[in-house]
Amino acid sequence: MSDDSEEACLVRPRSPSLSGVPAGTMQYTHGISNTQLQAHNNNSNHSTQSHGSNSTARGSQSESGELIDYSDDVILSQFHADAIKQAGFGKFQLIASIISGLGLSGHAIQIYAVFYIIPSAEVEYCILDTEKSWLGSITLLGMALGALLWGGLAGRTGRRKSLLSCLAVCGVFSVIAAFMPTYGPFMMARFCAAVGIGGALPTASVYLCELTPVNFRARILGLLGAFGVAGGLVAGAIATITVPATGQKVMLENKEHFSAWHRYLLLSSLPTFASILGLFWLPESPRYLLENSREVEALTIYQKIYQSNRTRGGYALTELELPGTRTHRNLPTSVLQEMATSIALFFGSFAQLFNKLNLKQTLLLFAAWTTTIFVYHGLTIYIAEYSKSTESENYYRNTINKDSISYENNDFNKSIENIIYTNCRFVNCTFRRMFISHVTFNNCTFQYTEFTNVKTSRTQFKYSTFDDVGLIDTDLTERHFINCLMNNITTLRLLSTCDRDFEYNIYLDSLWKSHFGALLPGIIFMLMVGEGSHRFGRSRVAILCFGFSICLSITFAFLYHDLQVVWTAGSAQGLMLAGIAALTLLAIENYTTMLRCTALGFFVCGGHIGALIGAPLYASFPVATSKVAAIISTIFLSVPISSAIILKDPCLLL
């Protein structure tokens, strides 16, 4: 779609309005097609009926909860399009995208940080294997709830205010989570932080689009999406610097009062706080203000954007050209009535998503979001497990076998790992201040031997004999000894409330490699999708992105080399995100001002529910071959590409 085709939806004002006459009625209906007017009027009638009004004009609510009637939504849309175009594109929008992008990056940080903190949290909180997935699940569940909550509130209380509040909730509870000493309170704090950041995506996307002229809207949303995806890389980069990379270091860090992974959570919250500070500089969305009968404030913001961008020429719009004043109806007469009206408007906005006018596009976009993120997050889990499995196979391939060796008067004080001792004798030996990882003692004999300050991982003694052996300050318990003969064993250690066989091989390097391979293509495709959507249209670009992602999903089924699988699947994931970005822009432009945040919040909620379902499913797929994951991904990706084919690009008025 070219610049000219985008301009086709816009009509410039003809002449200044006369005093006392609604300017919008005189200027901004001229040249607008009857089809557009009819579509907006139909939408207006549906909206009004959902609020129980007898008026035939479109109903909306003011910031105080009042219902407002005005002539037609298209008038305000046209006025906003002309006003924001005259304000120009430049420094203001770029700064706004950076500030909003920092907040949106917190969304990805909350998800990807879970992968890096689980090993340390497992040791400190003594998390069972069945409980480790809860941390990721509670994060996704909180984000789904937050998207619904703040998506609805953004249409009610304003974009900037909602974005500030959701980021503040996330920032505060992220800090609280970093100081939680036990698993239960930590999970609750993480859930609250996830609820907060869940509102960032729907609110920031709509907010930035409403601050940007139509010719740059797609590009700026692509830039915002790139910031969001980059949050995952930030999470991984900070982890490689701060979080222990091996299980031994995790065990040593666990002894500290404020260990590394707590500091990691604090550092990860910095982009969120930076965004909060920046939002104090940014104004409210002028389109939201127009919708709520605050035209003078909106004009002030247009002028501020103009001054910040330093667009050539004078700013033409004045107060005389503002749309006319609308009449207020059904004003609340008490606090209780105002609260009831607010609740009714909040839930009524969700009901409007399923009225006759919006039902089809709502179902199609919800299905596209849910299935795409189902596949995207599922592949994130699967590729991480695939990389770990490859590293694990290489590790066990290098296992050392020692058979029928006798050790006498030996002092073992360096860590030993990945060794199998068979028919070996240990006489008058000491194992002191060391880690024993992935070691098996088969049919071995231990006489006059002492284990002091020894920590183990995946270590077992099978069919072995122990005579006069001391176990002092070790984690060796009955589960380590299988069919062993024990004579005169001395055991001295503090009682532990957590008897766990912690896996020292946590493969954080492989995890970072898999995430890097998925996120870097995502950033590149996000930057490209904005230009593509601007030139060729939203639905066409979405079809192209999902089509190529299906091709890549089929391709990686026939690949076996680790790097090939990671980068092929990662490129498919990047195209999925680009396709979702194109559909997000289409959704913002398809829904009316008071519904677009609610709609986008509903779709984001569906995406997180899809991720919640996809994570355990993809984790159960065999990693020896990628065929199962590729087949499931291809099947589910047929849903978003079908939705993109059915959906059509709207007129670009906001």
XYZ file of C-alpha atoms in Angstrom:
654
model
C 0.000 0.000 0.000
C 1.576 3.258 -1.095
C 1.484 6.636 0.577
C -1.136 7.770 -1.915
C -3.436 4.875 -1.129
C -3.157 5.604 2.559
C -3.969 9.227 1.890
C -7.100 8.134 0.027
C -8.856 7.542 3.337
C -8.063 11.043 4.564
C -9.808 14.311 3.774
C -8.257 17.649 4.579
C -10.369 20.411 6.150
C -11.801 22.868 3.634
C -12.145 26.061 5.611
C -12.361 27.328 9.163
C -15.680 26.767 10.886
C -18.064 29.487 11.911
C -18.351 30.321 15.580
C -21.020 28.324 17.341
C -21.338 25.692 14.591
C -19.827 22.227 15.078
C -16.698 22.434 12.998
C -16.441 18.711 12.478
C -19.872 18.597 10.882
C -18.916 21.264 8.335
C -15.368 20.227 7.521
C -14.707 16.576 8.139
C -17.707 14.884 6.590
C -16.957 16.467 3.232
C -15.468 13.934 0.865
C -15.998 10.934 3.145
C -17.750 8.155 1.270
C -21.265 7.054 2.072
C -19.895 3.573 2.724
C -17.591 4.904 5.443
C -20.362 6.962 6.983
C -22.746 4.023 6.964
C -20.172 1.710 8.518
C -19.369 4.170 11.279
C -23.030 4.905 11.887
C -23.816 1.199 12.138
C -21.001 0.813 14.621
C -22.307 3.835 16.479
C -25.767 2.342 16.781
C -24.416 -0.956 18.079
C -22.310 0.850 20.652
C -25.202 2.973 21.822
C -27.553 0.025 22.103
C -25.051 -1.877 24.206
C -25.151 0.956 26.737
C -28.957 0.941 26.805
C -29.363 4.404 25.278
C -32.366 5.331 23.142
C -30.336 7.768 21.096
C -29.451 6.853 17.548
C -26.083 8.581 17.793
C -22.980 6.680 18.781
C -22.466 6.476 22.550
C -19.172 6.831 24.390
C -18.056 7.655 27.877
C -16.155 10.615 29.244
C -13.313 10.274 31.719
C -15.770 10.777 34.569
C -17.946 7.924 33.332
C -20.541 10.099 31.609
C -22.213 8.898 28.463
C -21.677 11.268 25.546
C -23.554 11.501 22.286
C -22.055 13.139 19.241
C -22.754 13.173 15.550
C -20.392 10.528 14.185
C -17.123 8.834 15.091
C -15.759 9.415 11.583
C -15.768 13.178 12.192
C -13.384 12.869 15.125
C -11.310 10.298 13.261
C -10.887 12.638 10.318
C -10.072 15.588 12.556
C -7.460 13.542 14.429
C -5.897 12.331 11.168
C -5.506 15.897 9.907
C -4.326 17.259 13.248
C -1.688 14.610 13.870
C -0.476 14.904 10.271
C 0.057 18.637 10.710
C 1.868 17.936 13.991
C 4.282 15.851 11.941
C 6.532 12.886 12.551
C 9.950 13.211 14.122
C 11.715 13.426 17.447
C 8.544 13.216 19.509
C 7.392 9.881 18.054
C 10.892 8.388 18.192
C 11.256 9.292 21.853
C 7.747 8.001 22.544
C 8.596 4.709 20.827
C 11.756 4.312 22.920
C 9.912 5.034 26.174
C 6.995 2.762 25.295
C 9.401 0.154 23.920
C 11.313 0.000 27.192
C 8.054 -0.743 28.950
C 7.105 -3.352 26.373
C 10.525 -5.007 26.658
C 9.589 -5.782 30.254
C 6.922 -8.087 28.830
C 9.532 -10.314 27.177
C 11.906 -10.002 30.134
C 9.274 -11.403 32.504
C 8.811 -14.454 30.261
C 12.443 -15.195 29.402
C 13.804 -14.466 32.874
C 11.986 -17.551 34.143
C 14.290 -19.824 32.119
C 17.391 -18.361 33.747
C 16.286 -18.200 37.386
C 14.781 -21.694 37.670
C 18.084 -23.504 38.512
C 18.942 -21.083 41.320
C 15.367 -20.871 42.590
C 15.172 -24.665 42.559
C 18.070 -24.906 44.994
C 17.130 -22.005 47.257
C 13.424 -22.796 47.504
C 13.809 -26.583 47.190
C 11.383 -26.730 44.273
C 10.213 -30.166 43.207
C 10.522 -31.214 39.571
C 6.732 -31.133 39.265
C 6.697 -27.552 40.560
C 9.319 -26.022 38.263
C 6.835 -25.474 35.453
C 4.535 -23.552 37.832
C 6.813 -20.521 37.734
C 6.393 -20.132 33.977
C 2.696 -20.976 34.134
C 1.927 -18.422 36.842
C 3.720 -15.765 34.776
C 1.676 -16.504 31.654
C -1.561 -16.681 33.630
C -0.844 -13.317 35.254
C -0.080 -11.732 31.872
C -3.329 -13.075 30.419
C -5.317 -11.558 33.277
C -3.380 -8.278 33.088
C -4.006 -7.930 29.349
C -7.759 -8.218 29.919
C -7.743 -5.856 32.901
C -5.605 -3.038 31.527
C -6.941 -3.438 28.020
C -10.397 -2.623 29.338
C -9.145 0.155 31.610
C -7.157 1.864 28.832
C -10.368 2.616 26.969
C -11.927 3.869 30.186
C -9.189 5.851 31.967
C -6.771 6.727 29.171
C -3.808 5.145 27.425
C -0.990 6.913 29.231
C -2.521 6.538 32.678
C -3.158 2.827 32.148
C 0.343 2.258 30.790
C 1.840 4.069 33.771
C -0.200 2.073 36.267
C 0.488 -1.335 34.733
C 4.245 -0.674 34.516
C 4.258 0.618 38.095
C 2.570 -2.568 39.324
C 5.094 -4.675 37.418
C 8.085 -2.674 38.659
C 7.061 -2.665 42.311
C 6.263 -6.374 42.485
C 9.381 -7.306 40.503
C 11.448 -5.669 43.228
C 9.369 -7.339 45.946
C 9.850 -10.734 44.275
C 13.628 -10.259 44.351
C 13.553 -10.067 48.156
C 11.110 -12.908 48.860
C 12.725 -15.578 51.114
C 10.273 -18.424 50.412
C 8.618 -19.948 47.369
C 4.984 -19.077 48.114
C 5.413 -15.294 48.550
C 7.842 -15.262 45.619
C 5.254 -16.870 43.344
C 2.592 -14.399 44.485
C 4.872 -11.425 43.803
C 5.772 -12.808 40.375
C 2.094 -13.270 39.575
C 1.328 -9.647 40.500
C 4.277 -8.414 38.424
C 2.998 -10.464 35.475
C -0.506 -9.018 35.863
C 1.024 -5.563 35.616
C 3.213 -6.136 32.579
C 0.400 -7.987 30.813
C -1.239 -4.650 30.076
C 1.848 -3.150 28.415
C 1.404 -4.683 24.955
C -2.216 -3.695 24.205
C -1.913 -0.282 25.831
C 1.476 0.741 24.409
C 0.579 -0.379 20.872
C -2.624 1.646 20.739
C -1.048 4.611 22.517
C 1.849 4.891 20.070
C -0.378 4.444 17.011
C -2.633 7.273 18.168
C 0.381 9.570 18.532
C 1.669 8.882 15.007
C 0.528 10.125 11.562
C -0.955 7.477 9.302
C 2.008 7.343 6.902
C 4.369 6.345 9.726
C 2.027 4.271 11.894
C 3.085 0.853 10.568
C 6.775 1.680 10.820
C 6.565 2.973 14.374
C 4.602 -0.106 15.483
C 7.284 -2.310 13.927
C 9.907 -0.386 15.904
C 7.869 -0.844 19.072
C 7.639 -4.574 18.396
C 11.402 -4.766 17.888
C 11.904 -3.197 21.323
C 9.558 -5.756 22.812
C 11.376 -8.717 21.255
C 14.726 -7.228 22.279
C 13.601 -7.558 25.888
C 14.169 -11.302 25.600
C 17.748 -10.691 24.454
C 18.245 -8.258 27.338
C 17.043 -10.933 29.767
C 19.514 -13.436 28.343
C 22.419 -10.986 28.141
C 22.003 -9.916 31.768
C 21.752 -13.575 32.786
C 25.040 -14.491 31.096
C 26.744 -11.791 33.175
C 25.082 -12.283 36.558
C 23.523 -15.747 36.893
C 25.776 -18.783 37.692
C 26.414 -20.823 34.549
C 27.081 -24.166 36.286
C 25.387 -26.156 38.999
C 28.453 -25.972 41.232
C 28.352 -22.176 41.144
C 24.628 -22.280 41.855
C 25.293 -24.332 44.999
C 27.985 -21.900 46.151
C 25.812 -18.861 45.378
C 22.977 -20.357 47.386
C 24.979 -19.784 50.560
C 24.937 -16.016 50.048
C 22.311 -13.881 51.762
C 21.355 -12.095 48.533
C 22.454 -14.407 45.769
C 23.080 -13.606 42.112
C 19.659 -14.517 40.766
C 18.000 -12.014 43.112
C 20.301 -9.315 41.790
C 19.422 -10.495 38.292
C 15.715 -9.863 38.949
C 16.499 -6.342 40.136
C 18.598 -5.558 37.059
C 15.889 -6.969 34.792
C 13.368 -4.487 36.181
C 15.431 -1.429 35.157
C 13.860 -1.039 31.666
C 10.427 -0.951 33.286
C 11.402 1.824 35.682
C 13.103 3.743 32.859
C 9.847 3.594 30.906
C 7.865 4.805 33.920
C 10.105 7.858 34.280
C 9.862 8.593 30.558
C 6.064 8.392 30.558
C 5.898 11.413 32.872
C 7.238 13.417 29.927
C 4.721 12.038 27.431
C 1.133 13.366 27.168
C -2.147 11.493 26.953
C -3.356 10.232 23.590
C -5.120 13.151 21.856
C -7.456 10.700 20.119
C -8.651 9.461 23.513
C -9.161 13.058 24.660
C -11.217 13.866 21.564
C -13.371 10.827 22.220
C -14.036 12.044 25.753
C -15.018 15.625 24.821
C -11.678 17.162 25.877
C -10.911 18.868 22.589
C -8.924 21.792 23.974
C -6.530 19.449 25.806
C -6.153 17.426 22.620
C -5.301 20.564 20.632
C -2.646 21.454 23.220
C -1.060 18.042 22.725
C -1.093 18.378 18.945
C 0.725 21.674 19.352
C 3.230 20.099 21.745
C 3.970 17.333 19.235
C 4.369 19.944 16.514
C 6.786 22.012 18.594
C 8.802 18.929 19.532
C 9.108 17.841 15.897
C 9.738 21.429 14.708
C 7.762 20.807 11.548
C 8.181 23.559 8.952
C 5.434 26.135 8.708
C 2.955 27.224 11.312
C 0.497 24.920 13.015
C -2.783 25.596 11.214
C -5.436 24.138 13.506
C -6.953 26.416 16.150
C -9.680 26.148 18.743
C -12.188 27.440 16.190
C -11.669 24.300 14.126
C -12.239 21.843 16.973
C -15.199 19.472 16.581
C -18.367 20.810 18.166
C -19.407 20.159 21.746
C -21.447 17.020 22.339
C -24.318 16.739 24.770
C -24.011 14.654 27.910
C -26.681 12.062 28.650
C -27.476 9.734 31.531
C -25.229 11.567 34.005
C -24.611 9.636 37.272
C -26.338 11.262 40.238
C -24.402 9.495 43.031
C -21.118 7.751 43.740
C -22.792 4.345 43.672
C -24.437 5.093 40.352
C -21.116 6.279 38.939
C -19.449 3.059 40.128
C -22.244 0.987 38.604
C -21.927 2.911 35.346
C -18.164 2.408 35.300
C -18.512 -1.341 35.849
C -21.223 -1.568 33.200
C -19.066 0.325 30.707
C -16.039 -1.858 31.479
C -17.838 -5.139 30.883
C -19.967 -3.616 28.148
C -16.861 -2.938 26.104
C -16.109 -6.670 26.042
C -19.712 -7.400 25.043
C -19.359 -5.013 22.092
C -16.539 -7.161 20.707
C -19.158 -9.803 19.972
C -21.920 -7.679 18.515
C -23.044 -8.256 14.934
C -20.603 -5.723 13.504
C -17.457 -6.971 15.317
C -18.098 -10.692 15.864
C -16.360 -12.009 12.746
C -13.149 -10.013 13.054
C -13.007 -10.600 16.822
C -13.166 -14.375 16.454
C -10.674 -14.404 13.580
C -8.125 -12.214 15.355
C -8.533 -14.059 18.650
C -7.962 -17.404 16.906
C -4.920 -15.998 15.083
C -3.354 -14.647 18.276
C -4.043 -17.800 20.306
C -2.684 -20.304 17.804
C 0.323 -18.194 16.779
C 1.562 -17.668 20.334
C 0.721 -21.310 21.091
C 3.215 -22.325 18.407
C 5.715 -19.544 19.157
C 6.034 -20.249 22.878
C 5.857 -23.991 22.294
C 8.799 -23.796 19.900
C 10.691 -21.677 22.432
C 10.328 -24.498 24.951
C 11.024 -27.216 22.407
C 14.152 -25.642 20.888
C 15.591 -24.998 24.350
C 15.036 -28.663 25.241
C 16.481 -29.712 21.877
C 19.671 -27.716 22.487
C 19.975 -29.070 26.021
C 19.479 -32.612 24.746
C 22.222 -32.167 22.160
C 24.642 -30.889 24.799
C 23.657 -33.738 27.118
C 24.349 -36.340 24.421
C 27.779 -34.819 23.818
C 28.418 -34.870 27.567
C 27.581 -38.539 28.041
C 29.453 -39.444 24.888
C 32.603 -38.375 26.748
C 31.926 -40.481 29.837
C 35.110 -42.024 31.265
C 35.063 -45.685 32.332
C 37.491 -46.878 34.985
C 37.538 -50.626 35.643
C 39.308 -52.707 38.323
C 41.526 -49.912 39.638
C 42.780 -49.853 43.232
C 43.184 -46.512 45.049
C 45.136 -46.548 48.335
C 45.962 -43.562 50.562
C 44.582 -41.167 47.939
C 43.272 -37.736 48.801
C 40.533 -36.666 46.346
C 40.131 -32.900 46.705
C 39.207 -31.894 43.160
C 35.753 -32.310 41.730
C 35.142 -35.435 39.664
C 32.405 -35.852 37.092
C 31.107 -38.031 34.289
C 32.967 -41.150 35.374
C 31.861 -44.752 35.865
C 33.941 -46.738 38.385
C 33.503 -50.508 38.071
C 35.090 -53.094 40.425
C 37.350 -50.439 41.954
C 38.828 -50.433 45.498
C 39.210 -47.316 47.668
C 41.332 -48.019 50.755
C 42.274 -45.360 53.319
C 41.139 -42.588 50.974
C 39.525 -39.220 51.607
C 37.020 -37.285 49.489
C 37.180 -33.755 50.842
C 35.689 -30.355 49.856
C 34.572 -31.375 46.410
C 31.676 -31.887 44.008
C 30.862 -35.313 42.569
C 28.679 -35.003 39.488
C 27.316 -37.789 37.266
C 29.489 -40.475 38.816
C 28.471 -44.118 39.267
C 30.275 -46.593 41.503
C 29.437 -50.167 40.397
C 30.467 -53.062 42.651
C 33.167 -50.977 44.335
C 34.743 -51.444 47.775
C 35.351 -48.615 50.278
C 37.494 -49.324 53.352
C 38.641 -46.795 55.964
C 37.462 -44.037 53.677
C 36.043 -40.654 54.599
C 33.691 -38.335 52.692
C 33.889 -34.801 54.125
C 32.065 -31.706 52.854
C 31.030 -33.446 49.632
C 28.135 -32.367 47.400
C 26.767 -34.679 44.733
C 24.633 -34.579 41.610
C 23.280 -37.639 39.792
C 25.706 -39.842 41.723
C 24.956 -43.407 42.846
C 26.673 -46.315 44.604
C 25.416 -49.665 43.278
C 26.182 -53.103 44.711
C 29.128 -51.675 46.637
C 30.621 -52.532 50.026
C 31.370 -49.971 52.757
C 33.551 -50.841 55.761
C 34.539 -48.226 58.368
C 33.436 -45.286 56.245
C 32.682 -41.801 57.525
C 30.079 -39.492 55.929
C 30.692 -36.039 57.393
C 28.798 -32.970 56.205
C 27.667 -34.528 52.920
C 24.364 -34.752 51.095
C 24.660 -38.547 50.767
C 21.483 -40.249 51.985
C 19.840 -43.629 51.575
C 18.698 -42.854 48.033
C 22.337 -42.718 46.870
C 23.052 -46.319 47.926
C 21.421 -49.099 45.882
C 21.829 -52.685 47.151
C 24.962 -51.771 49.078
C 26.496 -53.593 52.090
C 27.145 -51.115 54.935
C 29.344 -51.932 57.956
C 30.384 -49.496 60.699
C 29.249 -46.305 58.962
C 29.672 -42.966 60.766
C 27.280 -40.233 59.644
C 27.591 -36.636 60.876
C 25.555 -33.913 59.193
C 22.886 -31.346 59.891
C 19.347 -32.442 59.186
C 18.211 -31.010 55.878
C 14.640 -30.123 55.007
C 15.462 -30.409 51.304
C 16.824 -33.726 50.118
C 17.035 -33.129 46.370
C 19.255 -34.498 43.650
C 20.013 -31.200 41.942
C 21.216 -31.423 38.338
C 24.541 -29.591 38.038
C 24.373 -29.603 34.239
C 21.954 -26.711 33.757
C 23.145 -25.865 30.197
C 22.555 -22.123 30.403
C 24.872 -21.567 27.438
C 22.661 -23.795 25.279
C 19.593 -21.982 26.557
C 21.060 -18.605 25.615
C 22.034 -19.945 22.177
C 18.499 -21.173 21.485
C 16.948 -17.891 22.634
C 19.401 -15.822 20.607
C 18.582 -17.859 17.514
C 14.872 -17.180 17.980
C 14.942 -13.538 19.057
C 17.482 -12.012 16.677
C 15.424 -12.949 13.576
C 12.380 -11.648 15.426
C 13.940 -8.202 15.807
C 14.960 -8.106 12.146
C 11.529 -9.157 10.879
C 9.792 -6.718 13.233
C 11.753 -3.832 11.758
C 10.907 -5.041 8.258
C 7.202 -5.683 8.832
C 6.484 -2.009 9.485
C 7.780 -0.946 6.076
C 6.062 -3.892 4.418
C 2.707 -3.166 6.047
C 3.002 0.483 5.030
C 3.648 -0.306 1.385
C 1.650 -3.472 0.730
C -1.077 -3.568 3.363
C -1.544 -5.262 6.708
C -3.332 -8.465 5.671
C -1.038 -9.111 2.681
C 2.092 -8.874 4.818
C 0.523 -11.096 7.492
C -0.280 -13.727 4.850
C 3.296 -13.548 3.562
C 4.827 -13.851 7.059
C 2.680 -16.792 8.130
C 3.185 -18.480 4.766
C 6.976 -18.370 5.078
C 6.816 -19.449 8.737
C 4.872 -22.552 7.669
C 7.531 -23.324 5.056
C 10.302 -23.017 7.643
C 8.343 -25.118 10.143
C 8.156 -27.897 7.560
C 11.854 -27.488 6.746
C 13.212 -27.875 10.260
C 11.501 -31.290 10.498
C 14.231 -32.617 8.188
C 17.167 -30.998 9.989
C 19.248 -32.678 12.669
C 22.198 -30.389 13.316
C 21.636 -28.281 16.417
C 22.469 -24.890 14.881
C 20.387 -25.576 11.790
C 17.328 -26.468 13.856
C 17.772 -23.458 16.159
C 18.112 -20.860 13.404
C 15.468 -22.348 11.095
C 12.895 -22.618 13.868
C 13.989 -19.207 15.168
C 13.406 -17.627 11.762
C 9.947 -19.220 11.685
C 9.261 -17.717 15.114
C 10.430 -14.293 13.961
C 8.044 -14.428 11.013
C 5.213 -15.413 13.346
C 5.836 -12.315 15.445
C 5.969 -10.166 12.310
C 2.652 -11.605 11.157
C 1.092 -10.930 14.550
C 2.419 -7.347 14.417
C 0.686 -6.818 11.060
C -2.577 -8.230 12.455
C -2.182 -6.059 15.561
C -2.018 -2.948 13.406
C -5.032 -4.171 11.444
C -6.952 -4.695 14.698
C -6.092 -1.228 16.018
C -7.390 0.333 12.811
C -10.485 -1.887 12.643
C -11.964 -1.110 16.071
C -13.367 2.171 17.320
C -11.426 4.335 19.734
C -13.084 3.063 22.906
C -12.860 -0.588 21.834
C -9.392 -0.994 20.337
C -7.527 -1.368 23.652
C -10.170 -3.768 24.950
C -10.003 -5.807 21.758
C -6.219 -5.960 21.714
C -6.145 -6.889 25.400
C -8.567 -9.723 24.662
C -6.360 -11.000 21.840
C -3.182 -10.788 23.945
C -4.974 -12.704 26.688
C -5.788 -15.417 24.158
C -2.150 -15.516 23.112
C -0.958 -16.114 26.662
C -3.563 -18.805 27.194
C -2.261 -20.437 24.017
C 1.299 -20.234 25.379
C 0.113 -21.743 28.660
C -1.303 -24.736 26.783
C 1.548 -25.036 24.295
C 4.440 -25.092 26.800
C 3.776 -28.521 28.407
C 2.663 -29.991 25.078
C 5.847 -29.058 23.208
C 7.968 -30.046 26.217
C 6.604 -33.588 25.871
C 7.610 -33.926 22.208
C 10.594 -36.196 21.484
C 13.822 -34.295 20.861
C 15.479 -37.082 18.874
C 13.550 -35.818 15.841
C 11.820 -32.516 15.094
C 9.077 -34.045 12.960
C 6.358 -34.061 15.625
C 6.967 -30.437 16.618
C 7.095 -29.403 12.949
C 3.818 -31.157 12.084
C 1.928 -29.660 15.046
C 3.332 -26.202 14.292
C 2.323 -26.403 10.635
C -1.219 -27.496 11.479
C -1.820 -24.690 13.962
C -0.212 -22.015 11.766
C -2.917 -22.655 9.196
C -5.298 -20.761 11.515
C -3.584 -17.318 11.472
C -2.883 -17.458 7.737
C -6.561 -18.268 7.125
C -7.582 -15.357 9.340
C -5.240 -13.016 7.485
C -6.718 -14.114 4.140
C -10.296 -13.460 5.310
C -9.607 -10.138 7.041
C -9.349 -7.022 4.914
C -7.401 -3.843 5.471
C -9.628 -1.128 6.984
C -9.792 2.555 6.217
C -6.869 3.985 8.147
C -8.761 6.552 10.205
C -8.223 6.297 13.953
